[in-house]
């Protein structure tokens, strides 16, 4: 992902030296019997192999830096756990519950371990994306954040592939302005009050959940395909990426209700994906419930048929502004040709479709006039005003 200013150092050898230096080798930490814990299976490796076999990108998420803060019992709870000889204070498990020791030395061991674990994720799985949650935002962690980024991007250069880091807020924004990320994509949680309300420059994404909980729960409710598509379209119209969280059950499979929603979303994208994939924001993200995207000189208006005339009124008002010698939209070109409005169900043979429709544009003038609700006077073909030259594709939700 682009140039990462603080991360361009001598690759490989120096990075591996950092990896060795920060491996956790503290004899004061009593080792624990790892064979007694876990599923005894490389879950990350198995998942990565399955994801890549399906032709998808594979990313890993590491929330571990927050564990030191999260395991911080109150004085009352701390006393009770010690009296009960809880695992948190059992010397047998000291290597696992290192965070129970709140000393500066324990913090140093914890952060060294966190750094080594990131290096292991990078080297062992070569992820396409490395995702961190809020815990890495503290400025005091900048040296560690930069070391991880340097190691990751330089290793990716060795692999010969593009990778990205995603964080929330200002982890890679040294001036504490989240619009000034360096070498990272900024992430927002859920579409709504936490995500951008309008077009936002620079790479950003929203992580959202398919249901009422992030992880699988028995009573979770699942969002409809229409609702999730609305969030996807809204995010793309504002220049962002949409990351949908799926809640797998204990067996690692997708529950039937979630699967049905995903298949419905996939069917819509199969018909209308041209309005989503590879697009970017227009000069405005939408009008009412309609959303706009742009690709290859074409404007896509996405919305519900019930609001169709409202959308057309707005589009005609935009082209009218262009005719009155105001500045045209910076992404699109004005050549005083008629605007093409075309309701599409399939996006195959785009070039041929445009050619056929352009040849019939004057037969469409009365229909366009009606849609514009009075902004364009009905009449003969000669009364059809010259509008902007870019095609507008109307995509039904």
XYZ file of C-alpha atoms in Angstrom:
397
model
C 0.000 0.000 0.000
C 1.751 3.143 -1.203
C 4.925 4.474 0.347
C 5.346 4.008 4.077
C 7.636 6.876 5.044
C 8.780 5.701 8.504
C 9.073 2.088 7.369
C 11.702 2.243 4.633
C 14.803 0.773 6.227
C 17.292 -1.867 5.252
C 15.056 -4.925 4.819
C 15.284 -8.521 5.950
C 18.527 -8.982 7.887
C 18.052 -6.006 10.185
C 14.411 -6.885 10.655
C 15.177 -10.479 11.565
C 17.684 -9.210 14.102
C 14.912 -7.147 15.690
C 12.758 -10.266 15.681
C 15.425 -12.216 17.599
C 16.128 -9.413 20.046
C 12.476 -9.032 20.998
C 11.640 -12.702 21.370
C 10.470 -13.416 24.900
C 13.321 -15.106 26.759
C 12.795 -14.116 30.378
C 13.818 -16.899 32.771
C 11.897 -15.158 35.558
C 8.665 -16.230 33.880
C 7.832 -19.781 34.914
C 7.095 -21.847 31.770
C 3.724 -23.543 31.583
C 2.706 -26.773 29.903
C 1.369 -25.615 26.540
C 0.322 -29.162 25.659
C -2.523 -28.858 28.160
C -4.075 -25.896 26.327
C -5.665 -25.089 22.989
C -7.098 -27.152 20.122
C -3.669 -28.561 19.076
C -4.291 -27.307 15.550
C -2.949 -24.421 13.478
C -6.256 -22.588 13.124
C -4.719 -19.538 11.454
C -2.815 -21.659 8.941
C -5.847 -23.808 8.107
C -8.059 -20.752 7.668
C -5.450 -18.987 5.541
C -5.103 -21.989 3.239
C -8.879 -22.226 2.773
C -9.244 -18.484 2.127
C -6.472 -18.410 -0.460
C -7.751 -21.563 -2.146
C -10.995 -19.662 -2.739
C -8.997 -16.873 -4.444
C -9.446 -14.376 -1.625
C -7.012 -12.163 0.265
C -6.036 -13.318 3.745
C -5.684 -10.919 6.660
C -4.979 -11.444 10.347
C -6.293 -9.448 13.292
C -4.267 -8.977 16.469
C -6.042 -7.443 19.477
C -3.518 -8.764 21.980
C -1.923 -5.449 22.907
C -5.027 -4.640 24.974
C -4.716 -7.703 27.214
C -2.422 -5.969 29.713
C -5.017 -3.250 30.206
C -8.012 -5.576 30.231
C -6.598 -7.906 32.906
C -6.527 -5.254 35.614
C -8.775 -6.283 38.524
C -9.860 -3.892 41.237
C -8.176 -4.140 44.647
C -11.185 -5.992 46.075
C -11.323 -8.505 43.232
C -7.556 -8.894 43.281
C -7.593 -9.816 46.971
C -10.404 -12.325 46.482
C -8.682 -14.019 43.513
C -5.436 -14.336 45.460
C -7.257 -15.853 48.438
C -8.953 -18.354 46.125
C -5.625 -19.216 44.451
C -7.147 -18.438 41.057
C -5.285 -19.385 37.890
C -4.399 -15.726 37.421
C -1.995 -15.983 40.364
C -1.039 -19.659 40.109
C 2.723 -19.990 39.532
C 2.018 -22.949 37.230
C 0.362 -20.571 34.773
C 2.628 -17.556 35.257
C 3.843 -17.698 31.676
C 0.286 -17.489 30.426
C -0.997 -14.950 32.958
C 2.072 -12.728 32.876
C -0.274 -9.717 32.845
C -1.335 -10.444 36.443
C 1.973 -8.929 37.482
C 1.377 -5.176 37.119
C 5.027 -4.206 37.451
C 6.927 -2.225 34.808
C 9.052 -5.328 34.211
C 5.903 -7.348 33.448
C 4.747 -4.647 31.049
C 8.100 -4.781 29.249
C 7.859 -8.580 28.980
C 4.282 -8.311 27.733
C 5.121 -5.786 24.990
C 8.183 -7.783 23.915
C 5.963 -10.836 23.600
C 3.376 -8.844 21.624
C 6.061 -7.699 19.203
C 7.412 -11.226 18.748
C 3.914 -12.579 18.122
C 3.385 -10.048 15.339
C 6.671 -11.024 13.725
C 5.573 -14.659 13.908
C 2.207 -13.865 12.267
C 3.998 -12.013 9.490
C 6.695 -14.612 8.819
C 4.600 -17.743 9.208
C 1.453 -16.689 7.319
C 2.524 -13.813 5.019
C -0.857 -12.062 5.448
C -2.174 -9.604 2.889
C -3.507 -7.409 5.677
C -2.569 -6.809 9.297
C -5.389 -5.407 11.436
C -5.099 -3.796 14.867
C -7.826 -2.516 17.173
C -7.711 0.585 19.378
C -5.031 -0.657 21.748
C -2.120 0.418 19.528
C -3.174 4.087 19.442
C -1.128 5.248 22.426
C 1.729 7.508 21.369
C 4.021 5.733 23.827
C 3.703 2.655 21.602
C 4.956 4.462 18.479
C 8.392 2.762 18.510
C 6.752 -0.675 18.572
C 4.109 0.237 15.978
C 6.767 1.544 13.613
C 8.906 -1.540 14.139
C 5.995 -3.820 13.249
C 5.165 -1.725 10.178
C 8.799 -1.669 9.052
C 9.146 -5.413 9.465
C 5.857 -6.119 7.671
C 6.386 -3.848 4.665
C 9.990 -4.914 4.201
C 9.074 -8.592 4.410
C 6.322 -7.932 1.857
C 8.957 -6.442 -0.427
C 10.857 -9.724 -0.088
C 7.681 -11.636 -0.992
C 7.004 -9.329 -3.937
C 3.416 -8.475 -3.040
C 1.341 -5.530 -1.814
C 0.099 -5.535 1.774
C -1.758 -3.140 4.058
C -2.063 -2.290 7.732
C -5.441 -1.283 9.167
C -5.807 0.489 12.505
C -8.377 2.647 14.193
C -7.981 6.287 15.101
C -4.404 7.656 15.132
C -1.948 4.755 15.574
C -0.155 5.717 12.330
C -1.058 9.407 12.360
C 1.886 11.076 14.157
C 0.165 14.469 14.350
C -2.940 12.928 16.005
C -5.089 13.838 13.000
C -6.702 10.655 11.699
C -6.824 12.110 8.182
C -3.012 11.986 8.045
C -2.338 8.251 8.226
C 1.135 7.170 7.097
C 1.333 3.721 5.563
C -1.979 2.558 7.020
C -5.688 2.361 6.290
C -7.915 3.823 8.998
C -10.809 1.653 10.182
C -14.157 2.657 11.667
C -16.496 0.389 13.617
C -20.017 -0.006 12.200
C -21.818 2.184 9.690
C -23.520 5.072 11.459
C -22.385 7.534 14.102
C -18.813 6.139 14.176
C -18.227 6.078 10.411
C -17.704 9.088 8.093
C -20.879 11.039 7.349
C -19.630 12.160 3.942
C -16.890 11.646 1.368
C -13.563 11.177 3.099
C -10.211 11.337 1.244
C -7.548 8.714 1.702
C -7.951 4.978 2.274
C -10.488 4.014 4.933
C -12.815 1.163 5.754
C -15.747 0.245 7.965
C -15.899 -3.066 9.807
C -19.469 -4.124 10.436
C -21.232 -7.228 11.688
C -23.828 -9.377 9.961
C -25.844 -9.689 13.166
C -26.466 -8.245 16.610
C -23.210 -9.644 18.058
C -19.673 -9.929 16.683
C -19.230 -13.526 17.785
C -21.791 -16.288 17.465
C -24.484 -16.356 20.153
C -27.646 -18.460 20.347
C -30.029 -15.516 20.338
C -28.296 -13.217 17.880
C -30.419 -11.563 15.199
C -29.208 -11.390 11.598
C -29.455 -8.296 9.395
C -31.312 -8.517 6.098
C -29.450 -8.595 2.799
C -31.058 -5.274 1.856
C -29.885 -3.580 5.038
C -26.321 -4.844 4.635
C -26.256 -3.883 0.956
C -27.391 -0.401 1.959
C -24.410 -0.108 4.302
C -22.033 -1.414 1.640
C -23.327 1.005 -0.985
C -23.262 3.949 1.441
C -19.656 3.194 2.391
C -18.482 2.834 -1.212
C -20.243 6.050 -2.260
C -18.185 7.899 0.371
C -14.892 6.400 -0.802
C -14.518 3.593 1.733
C -14.213 -0.184 1.854
C -16.735 -2.394 3.652
C -15.563 -5.287 5.838
C -18.385 -7.622 6.900
C -17.903 -9.771 9.998
C -19.481 -13.245 9.896
C -20.169 -15.052 13.188
C -19.120 -18.684 12.755
C -20.498 -21.307 15.111
C -18.343 -23.488 17.361
C -17.775 -25.971 14.546
C -16.298 -23.268 12.298
C -19.189 -23.266 9.809
C -21.460 -20.427 8.671
C -24.978 -20.809 10.162
C -27.776 -21.244 7.618
C -29.455 -17.889 8.321
C -26.198 -16.002 7.737
C -25.434 -18.100 4.667
C -28.804 -17.214 3.117
C -28.122 -13.496 3.586
C -24.633 -13.800 2.085
C -25.975 -15.643 -0.963
C -28.564 -12.913 -1.516
C -25.894 -10.219 -1.264
C -23.721 -12.181 -3.696
C -26.590 -12.490 -6.187
C -27.102 -8.712 -6.159
C -23.379 -8.086 -6.631
C -23.302 -10.563 -9.510
C -25.941 -8.479 -11.298
C -24.792 -5.023 -10.253
C -21.175 -5.367 -9.187
C -19.967 -2.946 -11.848
C -21.462 -0.144 -9.770
C -19.393 -1.250 -6.741
C -16.123 -2.941 -7.711
C -13.316 -0.589 -8.729
C -15.448 2.531 -8.284
C -14.717 5.695 -6.343
C -16.668 8.594 -4.883
C -18.222 11.258 -7.111
C -18.361 14.958 -6.177
C -21.197 14.074 -3.778
C -22.029 10.711 -2.263
C -25.786 10.802 -2.773
C -29.171 12.465 -2.693
C -31.817 11.269 -0.277
C -31.706 7.482 -0.213
C -29.792 7.312 -3.503
C -26.036 6.842 -3.649
C -23.595 7.661 -6.467
C -20.382 5.943 -7.573
C -18.058 6.589 -10.522
C -15.893 4.380 -12.718
C -14.344 4.832 -16.169
C -16.244 8.046 -16.849
C -19.645 6.553 -15.942
C -21.834 7.668 -13.046
C -23.861 4.994 -11.236
C -26.977 6.029 -9.305
C -28.027 3.294 -6.888
C -31.378 3.339 -5.134
C -34.943 2.126 -4.912
C -37.420 2.545 -7.825
C -39.889 4.395 -5.571
C -37.394 7.276 -5.342
C -36.416 7.126 -9.022
C -37.986 10.421 -10.104
C -36.407 12.242 -7.162
C -32.980 10.982 -8.165
C -33.516 12.055 -11.772
C -34.595 15.515 -10.703
C -31.352 15.944 -8.828
C -29.225 14.646 -11.694
C -30.957 16.983 -14.133
C -30.382 19.900 -11.785
C -26.682 19.050 -11.753
C -26.479 19.051 -15.540
C -28.505 22.277 -15.653
C -25.855 23.893 -13.454
C -23.247 22.749 -15.939
C -25.193 24.379 -18.799
C -25.219 27.676 -16.925
C -21.413 27.736 -17.189
C -20.747 26.637 -13.626
C -17.773 24.361 -13.083
C -18.537 20.806 -14.239
C -17.945 17.870 -11.916
C -14.160 17.472 -11.741
C -14.203 13.717 -12.407
C -16.557 13.821 -15.393
C -16.331 15.616 -18.731
C -18.905 17.987 -20.291
C -19.173 18.034 -24.109
C -22.772 19.267 -24.589
C -24.153 15.849 -25.498
C -27.403 14.412 -24.149
C -27.261 12.569 -20.847
C -27.886 8.836 -21.036
C -30.109 7.411 -18.340
C -30.403 3.657 -18.595
C -32.101 1.238 -16.225
C -29.894 -1.875 -16.083
C -30.497 -5.382 -14.812
C -27.275 -6.859 -16.210
C -23.887 -5.278 -16.790
C -22.698 -7.540 -19.596
C -21.645 -5.998 -22.931
C -21.373 -2.513 -21.469
C -19.757 -0.925 -24.517
C -22.295 -2.347 -26.956
C -25.158 -1.338 -24.685
C -23.940 2.254 -24.513
C -23.674 2.434 -28.291
C -27.217 1.119 -28.798
C -28.693 3.470 -26.242
C -26.897 6.523 -27.536
C -28.358 5.873 -30.990
C -31.835 5.875 -29.431
C -31.343 8.862 -27.137
C -33.789 11.136 -28.949
C -36.575 8.563 -28.684
C -36.016 8.689 -24.920
C -36.480 12.438 -24.589
C -40.156 12.371 -23.596
C -39.506 9.676 -20.972
C -36.625 11.671 -19.563
C -38.746 14.800 -19.504
C -41.410 12.996 -17.498
C -38.870 11.634 -15.016
C -37.410 15.078 -14.514
C -40.808 16.180 -13.180
C -40.980 19.450 -15.025
C -37.318 20.403 -15.039
C -37.167 19.412 -18.719
C -40.157 20.545 -20.831
C -41.957 17.829 -22.818
C -41.930 18.467 -26.523
C -40.094 17.617 -29.696
C -36.623 16.156 -29.862
C -35.194 19.571 -30.690
C -36.351 20.832 -27.278
C -34.189 18.303 -25.479
C -31.557 20.489 -23.816
C -27.859 19.675 -24.164
C -26.697 18.000 -20.978
C -23.493 16.481 -19.651
C -21.874 13.757 -21.735
C -21.259 11.075 -19.128
C -23.604 8.068 -19.006
C -25.696 7.597 -15.886
C -26.642 4.028 -15.038
C -29.615 3.569 -12.722
C -29.034 0.533 -10.511
C -31.995 -0.877 -8.588
C -31.513 -2.144 -5.042
